[in-house]
Tab-separated table of C-alpha atoms in Angstrom:
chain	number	residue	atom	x	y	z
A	1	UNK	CA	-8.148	-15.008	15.310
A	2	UNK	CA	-11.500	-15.853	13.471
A	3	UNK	CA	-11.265	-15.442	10.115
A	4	UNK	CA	-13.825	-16.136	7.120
A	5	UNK	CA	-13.775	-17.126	3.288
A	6	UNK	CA	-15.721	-14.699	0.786
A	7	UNK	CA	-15.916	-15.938	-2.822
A	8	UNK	CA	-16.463	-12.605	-5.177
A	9	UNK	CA	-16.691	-12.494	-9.101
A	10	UNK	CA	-14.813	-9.092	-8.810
A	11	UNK	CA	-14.928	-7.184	-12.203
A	12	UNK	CA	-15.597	-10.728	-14.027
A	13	UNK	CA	-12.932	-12.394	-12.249
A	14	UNK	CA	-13.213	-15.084	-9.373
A	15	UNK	CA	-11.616	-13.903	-6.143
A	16	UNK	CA	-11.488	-15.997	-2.650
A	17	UNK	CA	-10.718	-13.910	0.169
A	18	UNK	CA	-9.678	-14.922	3.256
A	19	UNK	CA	-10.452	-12.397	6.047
A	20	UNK	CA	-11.019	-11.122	9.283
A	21	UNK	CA	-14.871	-10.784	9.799
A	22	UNK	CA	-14.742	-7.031	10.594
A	23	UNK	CA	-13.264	-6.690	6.898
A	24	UNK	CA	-14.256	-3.887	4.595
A	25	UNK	CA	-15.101	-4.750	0.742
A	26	UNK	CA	-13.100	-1.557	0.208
A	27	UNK	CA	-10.176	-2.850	2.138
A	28	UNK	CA	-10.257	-6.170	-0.101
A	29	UNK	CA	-10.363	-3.811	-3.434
A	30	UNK	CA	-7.731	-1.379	-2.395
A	31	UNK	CA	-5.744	-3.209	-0.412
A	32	UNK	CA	-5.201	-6.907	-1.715
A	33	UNK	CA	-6.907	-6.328	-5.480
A	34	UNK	CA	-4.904	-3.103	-5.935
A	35	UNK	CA	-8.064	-1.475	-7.410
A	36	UNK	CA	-7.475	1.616	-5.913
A	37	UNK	CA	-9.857	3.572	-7.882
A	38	UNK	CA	-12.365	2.994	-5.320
A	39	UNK	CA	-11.608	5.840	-3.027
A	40	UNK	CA	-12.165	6.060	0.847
A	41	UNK	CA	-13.362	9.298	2.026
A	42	UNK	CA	-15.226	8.905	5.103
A	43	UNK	CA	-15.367	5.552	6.299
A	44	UNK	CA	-19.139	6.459	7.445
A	45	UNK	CA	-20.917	5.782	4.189
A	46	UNK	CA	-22.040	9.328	3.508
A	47	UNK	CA	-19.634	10.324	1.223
A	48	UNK	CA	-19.671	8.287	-1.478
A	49	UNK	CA	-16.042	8.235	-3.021
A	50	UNK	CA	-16.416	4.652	-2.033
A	51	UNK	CA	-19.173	3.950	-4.573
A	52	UNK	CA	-18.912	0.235	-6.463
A	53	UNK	CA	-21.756	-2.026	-8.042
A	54	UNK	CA	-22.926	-4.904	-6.189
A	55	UNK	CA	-24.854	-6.908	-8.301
A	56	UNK	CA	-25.978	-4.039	-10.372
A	57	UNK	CA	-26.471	-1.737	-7.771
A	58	UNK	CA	-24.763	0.823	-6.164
A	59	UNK	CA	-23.115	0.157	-2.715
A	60	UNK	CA	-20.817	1.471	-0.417
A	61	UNK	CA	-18.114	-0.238	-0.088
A	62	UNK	CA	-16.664	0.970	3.083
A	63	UNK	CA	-20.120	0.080	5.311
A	64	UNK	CA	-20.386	-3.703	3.434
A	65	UNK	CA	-18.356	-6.372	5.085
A	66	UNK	CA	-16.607	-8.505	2.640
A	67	UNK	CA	-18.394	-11.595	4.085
A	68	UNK	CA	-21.475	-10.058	3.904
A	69	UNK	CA	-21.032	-9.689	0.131
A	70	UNK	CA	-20.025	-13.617	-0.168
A	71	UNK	CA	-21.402	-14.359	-3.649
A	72	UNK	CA	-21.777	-11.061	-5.380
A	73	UNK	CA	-20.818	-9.714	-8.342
A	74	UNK	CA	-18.644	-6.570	-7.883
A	75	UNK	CA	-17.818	-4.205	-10.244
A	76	UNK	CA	-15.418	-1.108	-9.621
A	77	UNK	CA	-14.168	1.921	-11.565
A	78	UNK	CA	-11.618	-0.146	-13.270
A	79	UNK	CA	-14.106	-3.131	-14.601
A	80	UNK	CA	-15.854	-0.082	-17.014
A	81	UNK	CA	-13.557	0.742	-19.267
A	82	UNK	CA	-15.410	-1.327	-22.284
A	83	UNK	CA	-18.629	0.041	-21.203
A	84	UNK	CA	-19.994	2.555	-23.703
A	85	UNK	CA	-22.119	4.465	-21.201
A	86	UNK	CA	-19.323	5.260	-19.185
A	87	UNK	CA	-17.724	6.009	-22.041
A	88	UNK	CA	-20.158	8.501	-22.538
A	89	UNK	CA	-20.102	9.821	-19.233
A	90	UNK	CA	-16.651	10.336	-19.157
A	91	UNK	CA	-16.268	12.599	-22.083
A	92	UNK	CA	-19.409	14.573	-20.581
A	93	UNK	CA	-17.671	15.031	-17.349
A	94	UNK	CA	-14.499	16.377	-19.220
A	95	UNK	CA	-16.472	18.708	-21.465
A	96	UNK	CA	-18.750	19.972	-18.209
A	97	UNK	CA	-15.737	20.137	-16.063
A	98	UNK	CA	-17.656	17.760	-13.494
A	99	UNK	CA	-14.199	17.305	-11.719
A	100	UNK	CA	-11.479	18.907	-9.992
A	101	UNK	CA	-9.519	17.143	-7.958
A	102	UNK	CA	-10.924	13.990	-9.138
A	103	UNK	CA	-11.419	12.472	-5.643
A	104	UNK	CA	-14.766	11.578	-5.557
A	105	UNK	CA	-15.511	11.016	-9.350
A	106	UNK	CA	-15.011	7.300	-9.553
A	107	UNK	CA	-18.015	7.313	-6.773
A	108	UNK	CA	-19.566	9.862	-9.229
A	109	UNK	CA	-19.255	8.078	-12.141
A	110	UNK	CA	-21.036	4.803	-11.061
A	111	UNK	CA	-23.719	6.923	-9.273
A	112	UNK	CA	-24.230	9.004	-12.745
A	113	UNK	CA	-24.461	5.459	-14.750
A	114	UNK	CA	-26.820	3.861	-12.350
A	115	UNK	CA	-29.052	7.195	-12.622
A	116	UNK	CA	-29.080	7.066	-16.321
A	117	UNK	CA	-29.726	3.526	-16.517
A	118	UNK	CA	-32.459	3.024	-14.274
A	119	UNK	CA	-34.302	6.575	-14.747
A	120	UNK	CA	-33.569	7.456	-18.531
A	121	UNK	CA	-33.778	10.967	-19.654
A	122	UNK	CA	-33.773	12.749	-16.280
A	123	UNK	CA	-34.411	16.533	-15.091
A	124	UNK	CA	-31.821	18.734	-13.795
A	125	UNK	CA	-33.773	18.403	-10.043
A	126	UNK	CA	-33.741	15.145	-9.825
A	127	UNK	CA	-30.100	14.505	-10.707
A	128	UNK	CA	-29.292	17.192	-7.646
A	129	UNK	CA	-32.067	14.455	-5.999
A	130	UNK	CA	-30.095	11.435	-6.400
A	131	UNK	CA	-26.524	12.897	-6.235
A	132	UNK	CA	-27.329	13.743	-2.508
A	133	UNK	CA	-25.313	10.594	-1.294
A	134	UNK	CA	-22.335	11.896	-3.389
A	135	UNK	CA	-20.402	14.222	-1.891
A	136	UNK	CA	-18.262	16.786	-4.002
A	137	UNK	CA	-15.735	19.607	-2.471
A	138	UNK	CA	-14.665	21.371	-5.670
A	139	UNK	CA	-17.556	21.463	-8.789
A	140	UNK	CA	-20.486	23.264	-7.230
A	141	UNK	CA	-22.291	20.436	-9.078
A	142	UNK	CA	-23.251	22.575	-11.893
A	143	UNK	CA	-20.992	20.764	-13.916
A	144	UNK	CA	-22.045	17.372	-12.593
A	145	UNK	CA	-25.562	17.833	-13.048
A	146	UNK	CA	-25.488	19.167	-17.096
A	147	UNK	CA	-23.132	16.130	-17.467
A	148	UNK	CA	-25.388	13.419	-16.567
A	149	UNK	CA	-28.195	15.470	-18.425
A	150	UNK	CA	-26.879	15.928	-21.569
A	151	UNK	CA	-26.177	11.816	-21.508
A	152	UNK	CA	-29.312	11.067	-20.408
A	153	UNK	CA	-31.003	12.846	-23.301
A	154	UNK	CA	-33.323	11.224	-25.468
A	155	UNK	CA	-32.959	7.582	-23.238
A	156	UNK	CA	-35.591	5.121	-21.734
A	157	UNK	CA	-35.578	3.628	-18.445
A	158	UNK	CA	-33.901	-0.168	-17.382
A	159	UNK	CA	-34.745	-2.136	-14.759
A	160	UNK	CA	-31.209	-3.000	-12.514
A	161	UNK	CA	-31.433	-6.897	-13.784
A	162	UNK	CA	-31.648	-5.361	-17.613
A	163	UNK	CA	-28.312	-3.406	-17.408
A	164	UNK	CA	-26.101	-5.452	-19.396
A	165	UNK	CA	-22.763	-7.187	-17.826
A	166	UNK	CA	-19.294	-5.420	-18.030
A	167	UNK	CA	-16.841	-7.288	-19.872
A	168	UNK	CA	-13.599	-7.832	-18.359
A	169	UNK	CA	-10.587	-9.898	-19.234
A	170	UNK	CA	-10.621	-11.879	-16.285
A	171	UNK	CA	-6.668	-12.273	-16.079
A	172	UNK	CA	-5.953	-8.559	-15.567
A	173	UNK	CA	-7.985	-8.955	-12.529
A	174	UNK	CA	-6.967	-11.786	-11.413
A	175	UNK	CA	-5.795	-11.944	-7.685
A	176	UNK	CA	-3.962	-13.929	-4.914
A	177	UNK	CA	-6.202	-15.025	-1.983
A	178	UNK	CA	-6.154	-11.801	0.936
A	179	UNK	CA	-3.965	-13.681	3.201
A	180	UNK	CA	-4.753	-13.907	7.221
A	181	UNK	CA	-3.370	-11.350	9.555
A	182	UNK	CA	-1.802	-14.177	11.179
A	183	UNK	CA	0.519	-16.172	11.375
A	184	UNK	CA	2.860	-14.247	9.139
A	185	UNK	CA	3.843	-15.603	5.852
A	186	UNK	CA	5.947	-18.176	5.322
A	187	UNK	CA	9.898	-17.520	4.757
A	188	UNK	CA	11.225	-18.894	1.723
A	189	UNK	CA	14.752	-20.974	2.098
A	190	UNK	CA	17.759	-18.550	1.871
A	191	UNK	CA	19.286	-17.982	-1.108
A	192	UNK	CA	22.907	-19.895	-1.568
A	193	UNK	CA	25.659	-17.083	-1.928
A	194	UNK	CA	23.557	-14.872	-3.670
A	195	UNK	CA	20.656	-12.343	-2.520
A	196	UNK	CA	18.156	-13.251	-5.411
A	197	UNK	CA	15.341	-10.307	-6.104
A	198	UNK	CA	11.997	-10.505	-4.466
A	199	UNK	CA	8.764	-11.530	-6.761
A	200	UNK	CA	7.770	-8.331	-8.238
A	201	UNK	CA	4.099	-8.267	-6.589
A	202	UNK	CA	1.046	-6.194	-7.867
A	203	UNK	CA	1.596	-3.190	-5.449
A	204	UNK	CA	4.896	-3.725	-3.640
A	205	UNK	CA	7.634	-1.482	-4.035
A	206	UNK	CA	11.472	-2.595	-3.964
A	207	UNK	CA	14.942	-1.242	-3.295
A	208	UNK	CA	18.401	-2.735	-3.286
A	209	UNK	CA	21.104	-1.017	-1.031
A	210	UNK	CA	24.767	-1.366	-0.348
A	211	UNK	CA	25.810	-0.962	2.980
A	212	UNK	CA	30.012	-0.500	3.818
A	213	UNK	CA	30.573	-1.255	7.908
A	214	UNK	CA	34.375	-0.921	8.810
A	215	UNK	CA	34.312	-3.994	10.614
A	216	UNK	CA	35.379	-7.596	9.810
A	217	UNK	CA	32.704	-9.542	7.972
A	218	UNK	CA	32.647	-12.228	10.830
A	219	UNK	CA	32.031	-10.020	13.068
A	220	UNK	CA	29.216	-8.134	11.230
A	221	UNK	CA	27.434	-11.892	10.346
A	222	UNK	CA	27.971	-12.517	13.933
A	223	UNK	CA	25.576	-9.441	15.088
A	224	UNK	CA	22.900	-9.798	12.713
A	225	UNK	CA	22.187	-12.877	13.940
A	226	UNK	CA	20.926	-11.451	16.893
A	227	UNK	CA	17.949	-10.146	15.675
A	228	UNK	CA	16.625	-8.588	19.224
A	229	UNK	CA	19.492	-6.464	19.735
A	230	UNK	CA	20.282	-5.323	15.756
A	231	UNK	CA	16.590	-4.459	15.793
A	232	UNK	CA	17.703	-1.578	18.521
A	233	UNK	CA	20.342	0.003	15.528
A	234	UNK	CA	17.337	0.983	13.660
A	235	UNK	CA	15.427	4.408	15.097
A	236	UNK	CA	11.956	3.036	16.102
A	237	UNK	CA	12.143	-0.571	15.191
A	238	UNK	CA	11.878	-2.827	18.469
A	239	UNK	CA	11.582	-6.616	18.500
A	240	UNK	CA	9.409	-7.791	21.703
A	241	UNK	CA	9.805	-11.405	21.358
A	242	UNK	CA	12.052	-14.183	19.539
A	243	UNK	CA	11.224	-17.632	19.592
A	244	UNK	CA	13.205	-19.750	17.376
A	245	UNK	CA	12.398	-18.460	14.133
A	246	UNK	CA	9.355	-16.635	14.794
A	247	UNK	CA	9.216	-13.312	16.070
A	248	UNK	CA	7.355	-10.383	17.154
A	249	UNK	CA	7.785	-6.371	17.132
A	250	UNK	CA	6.550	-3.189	16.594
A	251	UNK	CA	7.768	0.347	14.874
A	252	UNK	CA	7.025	3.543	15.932
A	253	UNK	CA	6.657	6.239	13.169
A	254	UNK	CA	6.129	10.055	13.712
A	255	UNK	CA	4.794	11.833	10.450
A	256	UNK	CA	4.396	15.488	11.845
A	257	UNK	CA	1.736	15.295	14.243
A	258	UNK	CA	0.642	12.088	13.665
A	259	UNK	CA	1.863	9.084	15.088
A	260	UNK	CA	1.723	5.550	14.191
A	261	UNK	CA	2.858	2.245	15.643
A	262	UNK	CA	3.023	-0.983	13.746
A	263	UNK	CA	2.745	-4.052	15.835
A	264	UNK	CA	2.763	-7.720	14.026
A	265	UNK	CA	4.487	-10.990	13.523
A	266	UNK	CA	7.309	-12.507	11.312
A	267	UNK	CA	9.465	-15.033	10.588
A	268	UNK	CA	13.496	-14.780	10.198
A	269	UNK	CA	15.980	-17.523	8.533
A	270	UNK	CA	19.668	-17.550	7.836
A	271	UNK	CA	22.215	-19.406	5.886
A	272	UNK	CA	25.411	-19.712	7.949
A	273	UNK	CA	27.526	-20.510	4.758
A	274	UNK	CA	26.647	-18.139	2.635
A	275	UNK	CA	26.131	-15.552	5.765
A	276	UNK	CA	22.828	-13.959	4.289
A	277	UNK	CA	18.954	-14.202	5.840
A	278	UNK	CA	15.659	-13.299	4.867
A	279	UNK	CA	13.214	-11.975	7.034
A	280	UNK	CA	9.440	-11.425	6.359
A	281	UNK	CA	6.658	-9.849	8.529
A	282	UNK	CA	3.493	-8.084	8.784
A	283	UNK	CA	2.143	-5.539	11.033
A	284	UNK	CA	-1.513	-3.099	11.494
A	285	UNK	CA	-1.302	0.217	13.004
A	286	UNK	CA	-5.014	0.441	15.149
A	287	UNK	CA	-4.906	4.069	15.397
A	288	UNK	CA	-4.567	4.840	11.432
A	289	UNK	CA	-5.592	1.636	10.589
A	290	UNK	CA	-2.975	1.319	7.843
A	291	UNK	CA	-1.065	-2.290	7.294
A	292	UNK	CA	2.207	-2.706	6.309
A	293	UNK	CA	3.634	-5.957	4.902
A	294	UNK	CA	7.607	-6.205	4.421
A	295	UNK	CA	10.420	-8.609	3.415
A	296	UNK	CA	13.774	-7.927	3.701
A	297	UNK	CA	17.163	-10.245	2.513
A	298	UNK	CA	20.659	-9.357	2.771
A	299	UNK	CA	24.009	-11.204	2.655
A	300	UNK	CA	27.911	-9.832	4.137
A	301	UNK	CA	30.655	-10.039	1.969
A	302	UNK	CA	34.132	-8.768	2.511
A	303	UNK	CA	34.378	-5.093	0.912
A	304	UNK	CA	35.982	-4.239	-2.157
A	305	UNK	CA	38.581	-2.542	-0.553
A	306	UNK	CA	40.386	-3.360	2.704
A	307	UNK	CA	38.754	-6.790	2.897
A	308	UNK	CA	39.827	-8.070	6.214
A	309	UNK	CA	38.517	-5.202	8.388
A	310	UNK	CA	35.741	-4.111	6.841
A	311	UNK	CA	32.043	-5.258	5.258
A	312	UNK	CA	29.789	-4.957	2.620
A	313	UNK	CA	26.410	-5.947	3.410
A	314	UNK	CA	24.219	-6.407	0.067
A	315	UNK	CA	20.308	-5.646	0.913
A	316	UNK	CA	17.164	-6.244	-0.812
A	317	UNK	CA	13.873	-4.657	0.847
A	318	UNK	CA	10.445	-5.187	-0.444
A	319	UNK	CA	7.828	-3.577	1.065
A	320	UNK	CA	3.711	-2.735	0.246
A	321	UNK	CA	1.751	-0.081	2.462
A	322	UNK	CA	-1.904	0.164	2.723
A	323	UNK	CA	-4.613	2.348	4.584
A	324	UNK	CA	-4.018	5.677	4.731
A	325	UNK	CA	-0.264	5.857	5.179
A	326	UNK	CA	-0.056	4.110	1.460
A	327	UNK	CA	-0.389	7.934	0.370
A	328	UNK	CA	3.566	8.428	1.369
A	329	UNK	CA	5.067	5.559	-0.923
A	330	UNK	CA	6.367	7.672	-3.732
A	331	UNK	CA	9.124	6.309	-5.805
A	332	UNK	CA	12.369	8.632	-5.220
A	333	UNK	CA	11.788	10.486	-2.144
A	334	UNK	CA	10.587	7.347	-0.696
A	335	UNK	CA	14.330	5.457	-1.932
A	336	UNK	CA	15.811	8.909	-0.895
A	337	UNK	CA	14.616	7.870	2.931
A	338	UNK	CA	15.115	4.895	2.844
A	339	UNK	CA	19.028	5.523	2.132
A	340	UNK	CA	19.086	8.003	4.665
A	341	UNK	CA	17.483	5.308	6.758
A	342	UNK	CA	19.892	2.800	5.611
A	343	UNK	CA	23.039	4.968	6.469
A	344	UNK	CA	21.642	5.540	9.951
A	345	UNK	CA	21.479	1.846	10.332
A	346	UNK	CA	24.787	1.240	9.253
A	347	UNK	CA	26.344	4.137	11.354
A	348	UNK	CA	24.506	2.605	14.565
A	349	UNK	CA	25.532	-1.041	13.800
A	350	UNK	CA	29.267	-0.444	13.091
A	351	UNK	CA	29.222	1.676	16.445
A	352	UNK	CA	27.390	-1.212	18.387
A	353	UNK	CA	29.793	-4.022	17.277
A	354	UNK	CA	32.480	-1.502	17.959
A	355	UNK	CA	31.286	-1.144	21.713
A	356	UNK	CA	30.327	2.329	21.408
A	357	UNK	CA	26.531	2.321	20.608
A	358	UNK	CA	24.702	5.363	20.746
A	359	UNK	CA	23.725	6.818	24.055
A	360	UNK	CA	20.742	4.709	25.389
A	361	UNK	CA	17.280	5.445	26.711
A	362	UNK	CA	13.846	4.791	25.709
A	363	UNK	CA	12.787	3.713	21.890
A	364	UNK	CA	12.536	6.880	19.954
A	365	UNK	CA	9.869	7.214	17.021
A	366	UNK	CA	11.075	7.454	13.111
A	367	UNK	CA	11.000	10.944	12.695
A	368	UNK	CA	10.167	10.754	9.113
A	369	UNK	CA	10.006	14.655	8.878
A	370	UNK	CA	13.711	14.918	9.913
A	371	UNK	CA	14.241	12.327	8.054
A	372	UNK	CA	12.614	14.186	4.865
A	373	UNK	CA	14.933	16.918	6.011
A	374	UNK	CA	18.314	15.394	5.895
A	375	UNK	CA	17.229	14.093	1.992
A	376	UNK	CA	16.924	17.518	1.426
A	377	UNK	CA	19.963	18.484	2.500
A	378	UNK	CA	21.287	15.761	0.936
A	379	UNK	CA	20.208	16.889	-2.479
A	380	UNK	CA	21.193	20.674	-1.900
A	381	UNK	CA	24.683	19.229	-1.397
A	382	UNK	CA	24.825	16.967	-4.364
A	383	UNK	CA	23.381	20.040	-6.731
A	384	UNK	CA	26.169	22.160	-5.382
A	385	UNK	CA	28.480	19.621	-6.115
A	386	UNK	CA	27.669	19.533	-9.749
């Protein structure tokens, strides 16, 4: 796959990118910078949620390849919080009530500054004028419009090259390279007889769970091993190829009446002595266009109780979405699921080694709405419990 190298000063500090050539400077903001201030709306450039200054201008960011912008000098939402015109133009878009849902007032924002800047004191016409390529839902623009007036009162045009730089401390912004879609990354060695926590990463989330199989650790080291057919104890997870440790796969999700399908690479390792593993992969849905990267360690250990005949398995899961479906990763319904997940797994392994697996037929999506349901359920239990 071809990929290219863009070198951006990104809100004063230096970022190398290394990306695909149909790459998005939105996707390297959101995605890999975790400046997720800059909002995608359409994808079309007509919105404007997207908004960001490209060397002092005004650009959409989701119609400007990243290579394209090789070079530049980018500055989003986040680089303008020492900058006393926005400063300005914040307060005046609280007082004006210039936003509701607050979706497309970053775009807003570095429209209304440019406007300001560049055209000084400005009538109420020509505001509505140069707004057209910001799109709004909610305000009417009434509120928008007396907002950008009342700042501009009283102020004299500057030409783009005049308006002075945004300072930024560059370490806050300060990013790892955007790694290729392929190969995946590398795995790390595994652990000795303990699974250690991930990295914390800018944007990753991460969950530890405890899983108790009533079957004989051997025996439960033996089957994750075989990473093809443990792959088939978790509802939509499929691995399509193994070859030594290098693998590929693909997960089917169903979120209502969408449905996705990850497909990607990874890499899997294990530690016969200490039985534990670590596996890492990443994978692109093409219909949603969401990317999901993932690592996932785990070691078996005899249980607490009844330690011949049955397991604990200690896991560690790290995980970071992007694209659209990054919009479900909250904190403790997201853990919720995942333990619902996790117990499912479990459930389906113990019954495989057993020799009673669950009936078979064709790879079924992860239903995350009944998935969502049985948390639910869950909860109503433990509150009638208490």
């Amino acid at each position: 796959m071809n990929t290219l190298v863009a070198e951006l000063t990104v809100n004063g500090a230096p970022v190398k990118a290394i990306a695909e050539p149909r790459t998005q400077l939105c996707e390297i903001l959101r995605e890999t910078l975790n400046l997720t201030g800059t909002h995608v709306g359409c994808e079309q450039g007509v919105c404007g949620a997207c908004t960001v200054l490209v060397d002092g201008k005004p650009q959409r960011s989701c119609v400007s390849y990243a290579g394209d912008c090789s070079g530049s000098s980018v500055i989003t939402i986040e680089g303008f919080d020492e900058d006393p015109l926005m400063a300005e133009l914040r307060d005046a878009f609280s007082r004006h009530h210039a936003l509701q849902c607050g979706y497309c007032t970053p775009g807003m924002l570095v429209t209304a500054r440019d406007i300001v800047l560049r055209l000084g004191e400005v009538a109420p016409g020509t505001i509505r004028e140069e707004l057209s390529g910001n799109l709004c839902r909610c305000t009417g623009y009434v509120g928008l419009v007396e907002a950008i007036e009342e700042v501009s009162k009283g102020r004299n045009p500057q030409q783009a090259v005049l308006i002075p730089a945004v300072k930024v401390a560059a370490a806050r912004q300060t990013a790892p390279p955007v790694p290729s879609p392929a190969p995946a990354r590398p795995v790390r060695s595994v652990p000795q007889g303990n699974v250690t926590q991930s990295d914390l990463r800018k944007g990753w989330s991460r969950i530890e769970q405890h899983l108790e199989i009533a079957v004989p650790p051997d025996q439960v080291w033996q089957k994750l091993k075989d990473i093809r057919d443990v792959s088939k104890c978790l509802p939509g997870a499929e691995i399509t190829e193994v070859d030594g440790s290098a693998l590929s796969g693909r997960m089917n999700v169903a979120l209502g009446p969408m449905k996705v399908a990850f497909s990607g690479d990874g890499a899997v390792a294990f530690d016969e002595a200490a039985r534990s593993g670590r596996m890492t992969g990443r994978g692109r849905d093409t219909g949603s266009g969401s990317s999901a990267e993932g690592e996932v360690e785990w070691r078996v250990e005899p249980a607490e109780k009844n330690a011949d005949a049955a397991s604990r398995i200690l896991v560690v899961l790290s995980w970071r979405l992007s694209g659209r479906l990054a919009q479900f990763n909250r904190g403790g319904l997201v853990e919720d699921v995942i333990q619902r997940l996790a117990s499912i797994f479990a459930a389906n392994l113990e019954a495989s080694i057993k020799d009673t697996p669950a009936p078979a037929g064709e790879i079924k999506s992860l239903g995350v709405l009944d998935l969502l349901w049985g948390v639910l359920v869950s909860r109503w239990r433990r509150w009638r419990g208490k």
